[in-house]
mmCIF file of C-alpha atoms in Angstrom:
data_model
loop_
_atom_site.group_PDB
_atom_site.id
_atom_site.type_symbol
_atom_site.label_atom_id
_atom_site.label_comp_id
_atom_site.label_asym_id
_atom_site.label_seq_id
_atom_site.Cartn_x
_atom_site.Cartn_y
_atom_site.Cartn_z
ATOM 1 C CA UNK A 189 143.405 152.958 78.092
ATOM 2 C CA UNK A 190 146.596 153.416 76.136
ATOM 3 C CA UNK A 191 146.793 154.078 72.400
ATOM 4 C CA UNK A 192 146.329 150.990 70.220
ATOM 5 C CA UNK A 193 148.586 149.689 67.449
ATOM 6 C CA UNK A 194 147.291 150.429 63.944
ATOM 7 C CA UNK A 195 146.964 146.682 63.263
ATOM 8 C CA UNK A 196 143.996 146.419 65.667
ATOM 9 C CA UNK A 197 142.075 149.148 63.818
ATOM 10 C CA UNK A 198 142.913 147.667 60.401
ATOM 11 C CA UNK A 199 141.719 144.205 61.433
ATOM 12 C CA UNK A 200 138.349 145.727 62.360
ATOM 13 C CA UNK A 201 137.997 147.279 58.878
ATOM 14 C CA UNK A 202 138.497 143.813 57.399
ATOM 15 C CA UNK A 203 135.900 142.185 59.658
ATOM 16 C CA UNK A 204 133.291 144.936 59.349
ATOM 17 C CA UNK A 205 133.887 145.952 55.712
ATOM 18 C CA UNK A 206 134.428 149.695 55.939
ATOM 19 C CA UNK A 207 137.288 152.107 55.292
ATOM 20 C CA UNK A 208 139.048 154.089 57.966
ATOM 21 C CA UNK A 209 140.136 157.668 57.279
ATOM 22 C CA UNK A 210 143.659 158.516 58.475
ATOM 23 C CA UNK A 211 144.135 162.213 59.160
ATOM 24 C CA UNK A 212 147.356 164.211 59.329
ATOM 25 C CA UNK A 213 147.918 166.555 62.266
ATOM 26 C CA UNK A 214 150.558 169.273 62.594
ATOM 27 C CA UNK A 215 149.575 170.953 65.870
ATOM 28 C CA UNK A 216 148.274 170.055 69.339
ATOM 29 C CA UNK A 217 144.911 171.711 68.537
ATOM 30 C CA UNK A 218 144.533 169.496 65.453
ATOM 31 C CA UNK A 219 145.158 166.321 67.458
ATOM 32 C CA UNK A 220 142.618 167.406 70.078
ATOM 33 C CA UNK A 221 139.935 168.256 67.504
ATOM 34 C CA UNK A 222 140.496 165.080 65.483
ATOM 35 C CA UNK A 223 140.076 162.866 68.559
ATOM 36 C CA UNK A 224 136.981 164.782 69.711
ATOM 37 C CA UNK A 225 135.178 164.454 66.388
ATOM 38 C CA UNK A 226 135.949 160.718 66.206
ATOM 39 C CA UNK A 227 134.546 160.374 69.740
ATOM 40 C CA UNK A 228 131.395 162.169 68.665
ATOM 41 C CA UNK A 229 130.831 159.588 65.918
ATOM 42 C CA UNK A 230 132.043 156.628 68.025
ATOM 43 C CA UNK A 231 134.618 155.934 65.335
ATOM 44 C CA UNK A 232 138.122 154.511 65.802
ATOM 45 C CA UNK A 233 140.766 157.161 65.049
ATOM 46 C CA UNK A 234 144.005 157.072 63.078
ATOM 47 C CA UNK A 235 146.000 160.270 63.552
ATOM 48 C CA UNK A 236 149.076 160.734 61.398
ATOM 49 C CA UNK A 237 152.168 162.828 61.833
ATOM 50 C CA UNK A 238 154.199 163.034 58.630
ATOM 51 C CA UNK A 239 157.952 162.711 59.002
ATOM 52 C CA UNK A 240 158.406 166.436 58.351
ATOM 53 C CA UNK A 241 155.414 167.333 60.540
ATOM 54 C CA UNK A 242 157.545 165.939 63.348
ATOM 55 C CA UNK A 243 160.240 168.412 62.302
ATOM 56 C CA UNK A 244 157.704 171.266 62.423
ATOM 57 C CA UNK A 245 156.361 170.111 65.796
ATOM 58 C CA UNK A 246 159.966 170.092 66.985
ATOM 59 C CA UNK A 247 160.098 173.848 66.351
ATOM 60 C CA UNK A 248 161.703 173.771 62.898
ATOM 61 C CA UNK A 249 159.529 176.232 60.959
ATOM 62 C CA UNK A 250 161.512 175.556 57.742
ATOM 63 C CA UNK A 251 160.522 171.905 58.237
ATOM 64 C CA UNK A 252 161.873 170.844 54.838
ATOM 65 C CA UNK A 253 165.301 171.120 56.507
ATOM 66 C CA UNK A 254 164.311 169.332 59.722
ATOM 67 C CA UNK A 255 167.091 167.328 61.341
ATOM 68 C CA UNK A 256 166.702 164.010 63.122
ATOM 69 C CA UNK A 257 166.963 165.900 66.436
ATOM 70 C CA UNK A 258 164.061 168.185 65.421
ATOM 71 C CA UNK A 259 162.011 165.113 64.519
ATOM 72 C CA UNK A 260 162.741 163.440 67.861
ATOM 73 C CA UNK A 261 161.473 166.504 69.748
ATOM 74 C CA UNK A 262 158.450 166.828 67.440
ATOM 75 C CA UNK A 263 157.534 163.129 67.660
ATOM 76 C CA UNK A 264 157.542 163.490 71.438
ATOM 77 C CA UNK A 265 155.338 166.613 71.226
ATOM 78 C CA UNK A 266 152.780 164.961 68.915
ATOM 79 C CA UNK A 267 152.953 161.787 71.017
ATOM 80 C CA UNK A 268 152.263 163.779 74.201
ATOM 81 C CA UNK A 269 149.311 165.614 72.614
ATOM 82 C CA UNK A 270 147.694 162.439 71.288
ATOM 83 C CA UNK A 271 148.215 160.686 74.636
ATOM 84 C CA UNK A 272 146.739 163.648 76.497
ATOM 85 C CA UNK A 273 143.490 163.572 74.519
ATOM 86 C CA UNK A 274 143.458 159.944 73.377
ATOM 87 C CA UNK A 275 144.720 157.826 76.250
ATOM 88 C CA UNK A 276 141.501 157.893 78.292
ATOM 89 C CA UNK A 277 139.257 158.192 75.268
ATOM 90 C CA UNK A 278 136.255 155.870 74.927
ATOM 91 C CA UNK A 279 137.423 155.136 71.355
ATOM 92 C CA UNK A 280 140.592 153.358 70.169
ATOM 93 C CA UNK A 281 143.226 155.802 68.876
ATOM 94 C CA UNK A 282 146.363 154.957 66.864
ATOM 95 C CA UNK A 283 149.191 157.393 66.116
ATOM 96 C CA UNK A 284 150.883 156.653 62.814
ATOM 97 C CA UNK A 285 154.044 158.052 61.211
ATOM 98 C CA UNK A 286 153.303 159.059 57.627
ATOM 99 C CA UNK A 287 156.149 158.801 55.084
ATOM 100 C CA UNK A 288 159.033 157.913 57.388
ATOM 101 C CA UNK A 289 161.986 158.513 55.136
ATOM 102 C CA UNK A 290 164.497 156.192 56.831
ATOM 103 C CA UNK A 291 165.029 153.749 59.684
ATOM 104 C CA UNK A 292 166.093 156.519 62.106
ATOM 105 C CA UNK A 293 162.918 158.554 61.470
ATOM 106 C CA UNK A 294 160.830 155.476 62.308
ATOM 107 C CA UNK A 295 162.881 154.854 65.443
ATOM 108 C CA UNK A 296 162.417 158.486 66.558
ATOM 109 C CA UNK A 297 158.644 158.212 66.066
ATOM 110 C CA UNK A 298 158.444 154.973 68.084
ATOM 111 C CA UNK A 299 160.466 156.596 70.887
ATOM 112 C CA UNK A 300 157.991 159.511 70.838
ATOM 113 C CA UNK A 301 154.985 157.266 71.394
ATOM 114 C CA UNK A 302 153.812 156.400 67.870
ATOM 115 C CA UNK A 303 151.974 153.066 67.732
ATOM 116 C CA UNK A 304 152.547 152.629 64.003
ATOM 117 C CA UNK A 305 155.108 153.771 61.441
ATOM 118 C CA UNK A 306 155.310 153.958 57.694
ATOM 119 C CA UNK A 307 158.628 153.379 55.993
ATOM 120 C CA UNK A 308 158.593 154.796 52.489
ATOM 121 C CA UNK A 309 161.045 152.887 50.337
ATOM 122 C CA UNK A 310 158.916 153.265 47.203
ATOM 123 C CA UNK A 311 161.638 155.165 45.325
ATOM 124 C CA UNK A 312 164.142 152.328 45.890
ATOM 125 C CA UNK A 313 164.602 149.256 43.679
ATOM 126 C CA UNK A 314 162.228 146.410 44.682
ATOM 127 C CA UNK A 315 164.785 144.311 46.615
ATOM 128 C CA UNK A 316 166.172 147.325 48.488
ATOM 129 C CA UNK A 317 162.658 148.412 49.442
ATOM 130 C CA UNK A 318 162.085 144.891 50.835
ATOM 131 C CA UNK A 319 165.354 145.007 52.791
ATOM 132 C CA UNK A 320 164.701 148.421 54.360
ATOM 133 C CA UNK A 321 161.068 147.576 55.149
ATOM 134 C CA UNK A 322 162.009 144.250 56.733
ATOM 135 C CA UNK A 323 164.546 146.004 58.987
ATOM 136 C CA UNK A 324 161.864 148.438 60.210
ATOM 137 C CA UNK A 325 159.300 145.624 60.655
ATOM 138 C CA UNK A 326 161.690 143.622 62.878
ATOM 139 C CA UNK A 327 162.424 146.641 65.087
ATOM 140 C CA UNK A 328 158.802 147.818 65.296
ATOM 141 C CA UNK A 329 157.091 144.436 65.763
ATOM 142 C CA UNK A 330 159.362 143.631 68.718
ATOM 143 C CA UNK A 331 157.757 146.690 70.348
ATOM 144 C CA UNK A 332 154.192 145.904 69.269
ATOM 145 C CA UNK A 333 154.247 148.741 66.731
ATOM 146 C CA UNK A 334 152.556 148.222 63.334
ATOM 147 C CA UNK A 335 154.284 148.973 60.020
ATOM 148 C CA UNK A 336 153.048 150.313 56.690
ATOM 149 C CA UNK A 337 155.162 150.321 53.529
ATOM 150 C CA UNK A 338 154.684 151.603 49.978
ATOM 151 C CA UNK A 339 155.063 149.901 46.624
ATOM 152 C CA UNK A 340 154.706 151.773 43.359
ATOM 153 C CA UNK A 341 155.206 155.513 43.024
ATOM 154 C CA UNK A 342 152.477 158.127 43.379
ATOM 155 C CA UNK A 343 152.645 161.231 41.241
ATOM 156 C CA UNK A 344 152.496 164.659 42.892
ATOM 157 C CA UNK A 345 154.072 166.406 45.838
ATOM 158 C CA UNK A 346 153.737 165.817 49.564
ATOM 159 C CA UNK A 347 156.283 167.403 51.912
ATOM 160 C CA UNK A 348 159.597 165.985 50.637
ATOM 161 C CA UNK A 349 157.954 163.336 48.465
ATOM 162 C CA UNK A 350 157.946 164.435 44.832
ATOM 163 C CA UNK A 351 157.359 162.381 41.737
ATOM 164 C CA UNK A 352 156.467 163.688 38.289
ATOM 165 C CA UNK A 353 155.225 160.337 37.042
ATOM 166 C CA UNK A 354 153.500 157.456 38.698
ATOM 167 C CA UNK A 355 154.194 153.741 38.517
ATOM 168 C CA UNK A 356 151.185 151.559 39.254
ATOM 169 C CA UNK A 357 151.625 148.754 41.768
ATOM 170 C CA UNK A 358 151.847 145.247 40.320
ATOM 171 C CA UNK A 359 149.555 142.996 42.459
ATOM 172 C CA UNK A 360 151.921 139.999 42.177
ATOM 173 C CA UNK A 361 154.866 142.131 43.320
ATOM 174 C CA UNK A 362 152.699 143.366 46.203
ATOM 175 C CA UNK A 363 152.036 139.811 47.418
ATOM 176 C CA UNK A 364 155.722 138.889 47.209
ATOM 177 C CA UNK A 365 156.652 142.111 49.019
ATOM 178 C CA UNK A 366 154.133 141.477 51.832
ATOM 179 C CA UNK A 367 155.265 137.849 52.256
ATOM 180 C CA UNK A 368 158.919 138.845 52.518
ATOM 181 C CA UNK A 369 158.521 141.911 54.746
ATOM 182 C CA UNK A 370 155.550 140.891 56.970
ATOM 183 C CA UNK A 371 154.149 144.439 56.868
ATOM 184 C CA UNK A 372 150.709 145.141 58.353
ATOM 185 C CA UNK A 373 149.667 147.629 55.671
ATOM 186 C CA UNK A 374 150.755 148.494 52.152
ATOM 187 C CA UNK A 375 150.187 151.756 50.295
ATOM 188 C CA UNK A 376 149.565 150.970 46.651
ATOM 189 C CA UNK A 377 149.760 153.218 43.623
ATOM 190 C CA UNK A 378 146.446 152.943 41.754
ATOM 191 C CA UNK A 379 145.771 156.427 40.430
ATOM 192 C CA UNK A 380 145.740 158.717 43.472
ATOM 193 C CA UNK A 381 148.124 161.683 43.694
ATOM 194 C CA UNK A 382 149.762 163.704 46.434
ATOM 195 C CA UNK A 383 149.057 167.433 46.713
ATOM 196 C CA UNK A 384 146.042 169.630 45.961
ATOM 197 C CA UNK A 385 146.090 169.289 42.203
ATOM 198 C CA UNK A 386 145.235 165.740 41.244
ATOM 199 C CA UNK A 387 143.963 166.895 37.861
ATOM 200 C CA UNK A 388 140.334 167.212 36.964
ATOM 201 C CA UNK A 389 138.694 163.818 36.605
ATOM 202 C CA UNK A 390 141.447 161.688 38.195
ATOM 203 C CA UNK A 391 140.527 158.024 37.707
ATOM 204 C CA UNK A 392 141.288 155.304 40.218
ATOM 205 C CA UNK A 393 142.357 151.897 38.871
ATOM 206 C CA UNK A 394 140.337 149.950 41.408
ATOM 207 C CA UNK A 395 141.118 146.678 39.637
ATOM 208 C CA UNK A 396 144.655 146.942 41.092
ATOM 209 C CA UNK A 397 143.208 146.970 44.607
ATOM 210 C CA UNK A 398 140.810 144.125 43.777
ATOM 211 C CA UNK A 399 143.538 141.909 42.273
ATOM 212 C CA UNK A 400 145.946 142.529 45.175
ATOM 213 C CA UNK A 401 143.253 141.794 47.765
ATOM 214 C CA UNK A 402 142.148 138.618 45.939
ATOM 215 C CA UNK A 403 145.737 137.330 45.868
ATOM 216 C CA UNK A 404 146.176 138.014 49.595
ATOM 217 C CA UNK A 405 142.905 136.254 50.449
ATOM 218 C CA UNK A 406 143.952 133.304 48.298
ATOM 219 C CA UNK A 407 147.280 133.077 50.176
ATOM 220 C CA UNK A 408 145.586 133.563 53.566
ATOM 221 C CA UNK A 409 147.737 136.625 54.375
ATOM 222 C CA UNK A 410 146.526 139.669 56.289
ATOM 223 C CA UNK A 411 147.678 143.039 54.996
ATOM 224 C CA UNK A 412 145.546 146.166 54.787
ATOM 225 C CA UNK A 413 145.709 148.151 51.544
ATOM 226 C CA UNK A 414 146.191 151.895 51.907
ATOM 227 C CA UNK A 415 145.244 154.779 49.647
ATOM 228 C CA UNK A 416 147.696 157.694 49.842
ATOM 229 C CA UNK A 417 147.122 161.078 48.182
ATOM 230 C CA UNK A 418 143.374 160.700 48.661
ATOM 231 C CA UNK A 419 142.196 164.165 49.660
ATOM 232 C CA UNK A 420 138.899 165.187 48.085
ATOM 233 C CA UNK A 421 139.839 168.917 47.878
ATOM 234 C CA UNK A 422 136.291 170.237 48.545
ATOM 235 C CA UNK A 423 135.559 172.794 45.845
ATOM 236 C CA UNK A 424 133.376 174.900 48.132
ATOM 237 C CA UNK A 425 136.374 175.483 50.442
ATOM 238 C CA UNK A 426 138.688 176.401 47.538
ATOM 239 C CA UNK A 427 136.034 178.855 46.307
ATOM 240 C CA UNK A 428 135.643 180.397 49.774
ATOM 241 C CA UNK A 429 139.417 180.860 50.125
ATOM 242 C CA UNK A 430 139.590 182.612 46.748
ATOM 243 C CA UNK A 431 136.622 184.821 47.603
ATOM 244 C CA UNK A 432 138.498 185.866 50.754
ATOM 245 C CA UNK A 433 141.481 187.007 48.663
ATOM 246 C CA UNK A 434 143.332 183.724 48.250
ATOM 247 C CA UNK A 435 144.713 182.527 44.936
ATOM 248 C CA UNK A 436 144.392 178.767 44.666
ATOM 249 C CA UNK A 437 144.275 177.530 41.083
ATOM 250 C CA UNK A 438 143.686 174.102 39.526
ATOM 251 C CA UNK A 439 143.008 172.380 42.843
ATOM 252 C CA UNK A 440 141.052 169.168 42.331
ATOM 253 C CA UNK A 441 140.887 166.092 44.506
ATOM 254 C CA UNK A 442 139.761 162.501 44.176
ATOM 255 C CA UNK A 443 135.986 162.242 43.881
ATOM 256 C CA UNK A 444 134.370 160.968 47.046
ATOM 257 C CA UNK A 445 132.319 158.434 45.061
ATOM 258 C CA UNK A 446 135.551 156.871 43.722
ATOM 259 C CA UNK A 447 137.080 156.613 47.202
ATOM 260 C CA UNK A 448 133.928 154.952 48.535
ATOM 261 C CA UNK A 449 134.048 152.522 45.624
ATOM 262 C CA UNK A 450 137.747 151.823 46.380
ATOM 263 C CA UNK A 451 136.776 151.043 49.973
ATOM 264 C CA UNK A 452 134.428 148.355 48.651
ATOM 265 C CA UNK A 453 137.315 146.973 46.560
ATOM 266 C CA UNK A 454 139.656 146.293 49.458
ATOM 267 C CA UNK A 455 141.139 149.684 50.406
ATOM 268 C CA UNK A 456 141.066 149.783 54.237
ATOM 269 C CA UNK A 457 142.833 153.053 55.099
ATOM 270 C CA UNK A 458 142.417 156.348 53.260
ATOM 271 C CA UNK A 459 144.932 159.123 53.959
ATOM 272 C CA UNK A 460 143.699 162.721 54.008
ATOM 273 C CA UNK A 461 145.763 165.845 54.661
ATOM 274 C CA UNK A 462 145.096 168.556 52.053
ATOM 275 C CA UNK A 463 141.383 168.890 52.918
ATOM 276 C CA UNK A 464 142.241 169.775 56.529
ATOM 277 C CA UNK A 465 144.843 172.320 55.431
ATOM 278 C CA UNK A 466 142.295 174.039 53.189
ATOM 279 C CA UNK A 467 139.578 174.229 55.860
ATOM 280 C CA UNK A 468 141.924 175.628 58.522
ATOM 281 C CA UNK A 469 143.335 178.227 56.117
ATOM 282 C CA UNK A 470 139.847 179.329 55.053
ATOM 283 C CA UNK A 471 138.807 179.697 58.705
ATOM 284 C CA UNK A 472 141.819 181.889 59.473
ATOM 285 C CA UNK A 473 141.169 184.103 56.442
ATOM 286 C CA UNK A 474 137.538 184.393 57.477
ATOM 287 C CA UNK A 475 138.500 185.349 61.041
ATOM 288 C CA UNK A 476 140.566 188.331 59.873
ATOM 289 C CA UNK A 477 137.894 189.266 57.335
ATOM 290 C CA UNK A 478 135.104 189.506 59.911
ATOM 291 C CA UNK A 479 137.274 190.775 62.768
ATOM 292 C CA UNK A 480 139.588 193.329 61.133
ATOM 293 C CA UNK A 481 140.754 194.593 64.546
ATOM 294 C CA UNK A 482 142.705 191.321 64.928
ATOM 295 C CA UNK A 483 144.926 192.264 61.981
ATOM 296 C CA UNK A 484 146.929 194.466 64.350
ATOM 297 C CA UNK A 485 146.941 192.008 67.237
ATOM 298 C CA UNK A 486 150.307 191.736 68.999
ATOM 299 C CA UNK A 487 150.042 187.942 69.139
ATOM 300 C CA UNK A 488 148.379 186.987 65.836
ATOM 301 C CA UNK A 489 148.699 190.047 63.559
ATOM 302 C CA UNK A 490 151.745 188.432 61.973
ATOM 303 C CA UNK A 491 149.567 185.462 60.926
ATOM 304 C CA UNK A 492 147.336 187.899 59.021
ATOM 305 C CA UNK A 493 150.362 189.404 57.283
ATOM 306 C CA UNK A 494 151.584 185.940 56.225
ATOM 307 C CA UNK A 495 148.102 185.065 54.893
ATOM 308 C CA UNK A 496 148.143 188.262 52.820
ATOM 309 C CA UNK A 497 151.679 187.709 51.621
ATOM 310 C CA UNK A 498 151.262 184.040 50.608
ATOM 311 C CA UNK A 499 147.979 184.093 48.724
ATOM 312 C CA UNK A 500 148.440 180.798 46.918
ATOM 313 C CA UNK A 501 149.613 178.894 50.024
ATOM 314 C CA UNK A 502 147.110 176.840 51.995
ATOM 315 C CA UNK A 503 149.294 174.770 54.320
ATOM 316 C CA UNK A 504 148.671 176.273 57.791
ATOM 317 C CA UNK A 505 152.350 175.653 58.589
ATOM 318 C CA UNK A 506 153.106 178.606 56.299
ATOM 319 C CA UNK A 507 151.096 180.891 58.602
ATOM 320 C CA UNK A 508 151.512 179.489 62.128
ATOM 321 C CA UNK A 509 155.194 180.202 62.960
ATOM 322 C CA UNK A 510 154.196 183.309 65.023
ATOM 323 C CA UNK A 511 152.492 181.007 67.569
ATOM 324 C CA UNK A 512 154.836 177.998 67.701
ATOM 325 C CA UNK A 513 154.312 177.419 71.442
ATOM 326 C CA UNK A 514 150.623 176.970 70.733
ATOM 327 C CA UNK A 515 151.384 174.605 67.842
ATOM 328 C CA UNK A 516 153.900 172.500 69.793
ATOM 329 C CA UNK A 517 152.476 172.468 73.316
ATOM 330 C CA UNK A 518 148.906 173.720 73.062
ATOM 331 C CA UNK A 519 149.592 176.919 75.055
ATOM 332 C CA UNK A 520 146.847 179.529 74.609
ATOM 333 C CA UNK A 521 148.202 182.775 76.134
ATOM 334 C CA UNK A 522 145.364 185.152 75.192
ATOM 335 C CA UNK A 523 141.975 185.504 73.541
ATOM 336 C CA UNK A 524 143.443 186.334 70.140
ATOM 337 C CA UNK A 525 145.429 183.093 70.030
ATOM 338 C CA UNK A 526 142.301 181.295 71.283
ATOM 339 C CA UNK A 527 140.468 182.626 68.200
ATOM 340 C CA UNK A 528 143.116 181.063 65.909
ATOM 341 C CA UNK A 529 142.985 177.772 67.830
ATOM 342 C CA UNK A 530 139.219 177.791 67.314
ATOM 343 C CA UNK A 531 139.793 178.205 63.537
ATOM 344 C CA UNK A 532 142.131 175.203 63.568
ATOM 345 C CA UNK A 533 139.785 172.991 65.596
ATOM 346 C CA UNK A 534 136.669 173.818 63.566
ATOM 347 C CA UNK A 535 138.514 173.188 60.294
ATOM 348 C CA UNK A 536 139.623 169.747 61.440
ATOM 349 C CA UNK A 537 136.145 168.808 62.704
ATOM 350 C CA UNK A 538 134.377 169.931 59.516
ATOM 351 C CA UNK A 539 136.551 167.832 57.213
ATOM 352 C CA UNK A 540 137.185 164.836 59.455
ATOM 353 C CA UNK A 541 133.546 164.582 60.557
ATOM 354 C CA UNK A 542 132.365 164.564 56.947
ATOM 355 C CA UNK A 543 134.781 161.799 55.956
ATOM 356 C CA UNK A 544 134.123 159.608 59.016
ATOM 357 C CA UNK A 545 130.509 159.513 57.843
ATOM 358 C CA UNK A 546 131.340 159.060 54.137
ATOM 359 C CA UNK A 547 133.939 156.308 54.639
ATOM 360 C CA UNK A 548 131.652 154.368 56.976
ATOM 361 C CA UNK A 549 133.531 154.219 60.286
ATOM 362 C CA UNK A 550 130.668 155.722 62.330
ATOM 363 C CA UNK A 551 129.923 153.528 65.355
ATOM 364 C CA UNK A 552 132.797 151.124 64.640
ATOM 365 C CA UNK A 553 134.831 151.857 67.816
ATOM 366 C CA UNK A 554 133.534 148.750 69.648
ATOM 367 C CA UNK A 555 134.664 146.541 66.730
ATOM 368 C CA UNK A 556 138.335 147.287 67.491
ATOM 369 C CA UNK A 557 140.158 144.954 69.864
ATOM 370 C CA UNK A 558 141.700 147.016 72.683
ATOM 371 C CA UNK A 559 145.153 145.490 72.489
ATOM 372 C CA UNK A 560 148.223 147.023 74.174
ATOM 373 C CA UNK A 561 151.610 147.330 72.470
ATOM 374 C CA UNK A 562 152.999 144.619 74.778
ATOM 375 C CA UNK A 563 150.166 142.243 73.872
ATOM 376 C CA UNK A 564 150.672 143.021 70.194
ATOM 377 C CA UNK A 565 154.424 142.379 70.473
ATOM 378 C CA UNK A 566 153.660 138.974 71.985
ATOM 379 C CA UNK A 567 151.242 138.205 69.157
ATOM 380 C CA UNK A 568 153.807 139.154 66.514
ATOM 381 C CA UNK A 569 156.386 136.972 68.280
ATOM 382 C CA UNK A 570 154.050 133.951 68.299
ATOM 383 C CA UNK A 571 153.185 134.420 64.630
ATOM 384 C CA UNK A 572 156.857 134.766 63.771
ATOM 385 C CA UNK A 573 156.486 138.278 62.440
#
């Protein structure tokens, strides 16, 4: 079975009334672990590579400066990893580009095997956002690839996306945007934030989701609503990192109860990245704490030194450059590197497994239509989208 377009998974959320977690991966081991834990719970899987994660997976360790060429290589590497573990999986798996910054980034992801792309024109004026999104939709839909867009601006930081203030999405604008662009999914701004510090007691404006969904139902239009910046930032993991010598301050996520409530109000896809980063980082710190002999390891000792040097960092990409072949291709040359890979895989499974259960996608794999990209392209063509 090949990977499925995101649209097929989103349609199942609508029919069965649950939310689907979408999890960011930045290494082959993360893709493998994410697929395995979804299989364990018989849940459909949405794996996401952010635009700059493709740069990192293309070997650009200073991924903020990734070029289009880096992204092309990285998209291929993530695509290969997800195909390797997901193609013959008993569950449907979609690979989605998170925060594609321009048309070329989306094109590179599609060439690398992504079955869905997000074009982020949220910082552009309304009409320009429509124009850019429509261009991506035409290109992607011809290939059976789903498209997500964003309307409204989220506060916070994620990779290259930075905004000090947030602009809530206007439901009427959202309906007009969806009608004109024919997108499959729309990320709305309703109180979530990118990054690890969402502020204590962040409040979601679920009425924005409700109003948008009601308008779409009234118009008879399908479009899944997406919640970005929705990590829960588990406090027990933050505490464990700090007890192991880390220095993470003021890190608060969106309360799980609010996300579950949002799911009941029409949010179909919930993006999570920070939680995975925290769990993997804690596991690596713990490894060197309990196995001090690994601090001088020829292959992973440098990871320990980076963990010590960057005490307030928790993005594993800050610590993994010493083993880039493992990150990009899944090579495991020795037992020491295997120990780090184990940290990565366990971190992913802990967080993703918890949220599969909490968001309600357990056992939903059979609800997803197993549609190929070619079949999806034909469907889009018939529907004129």
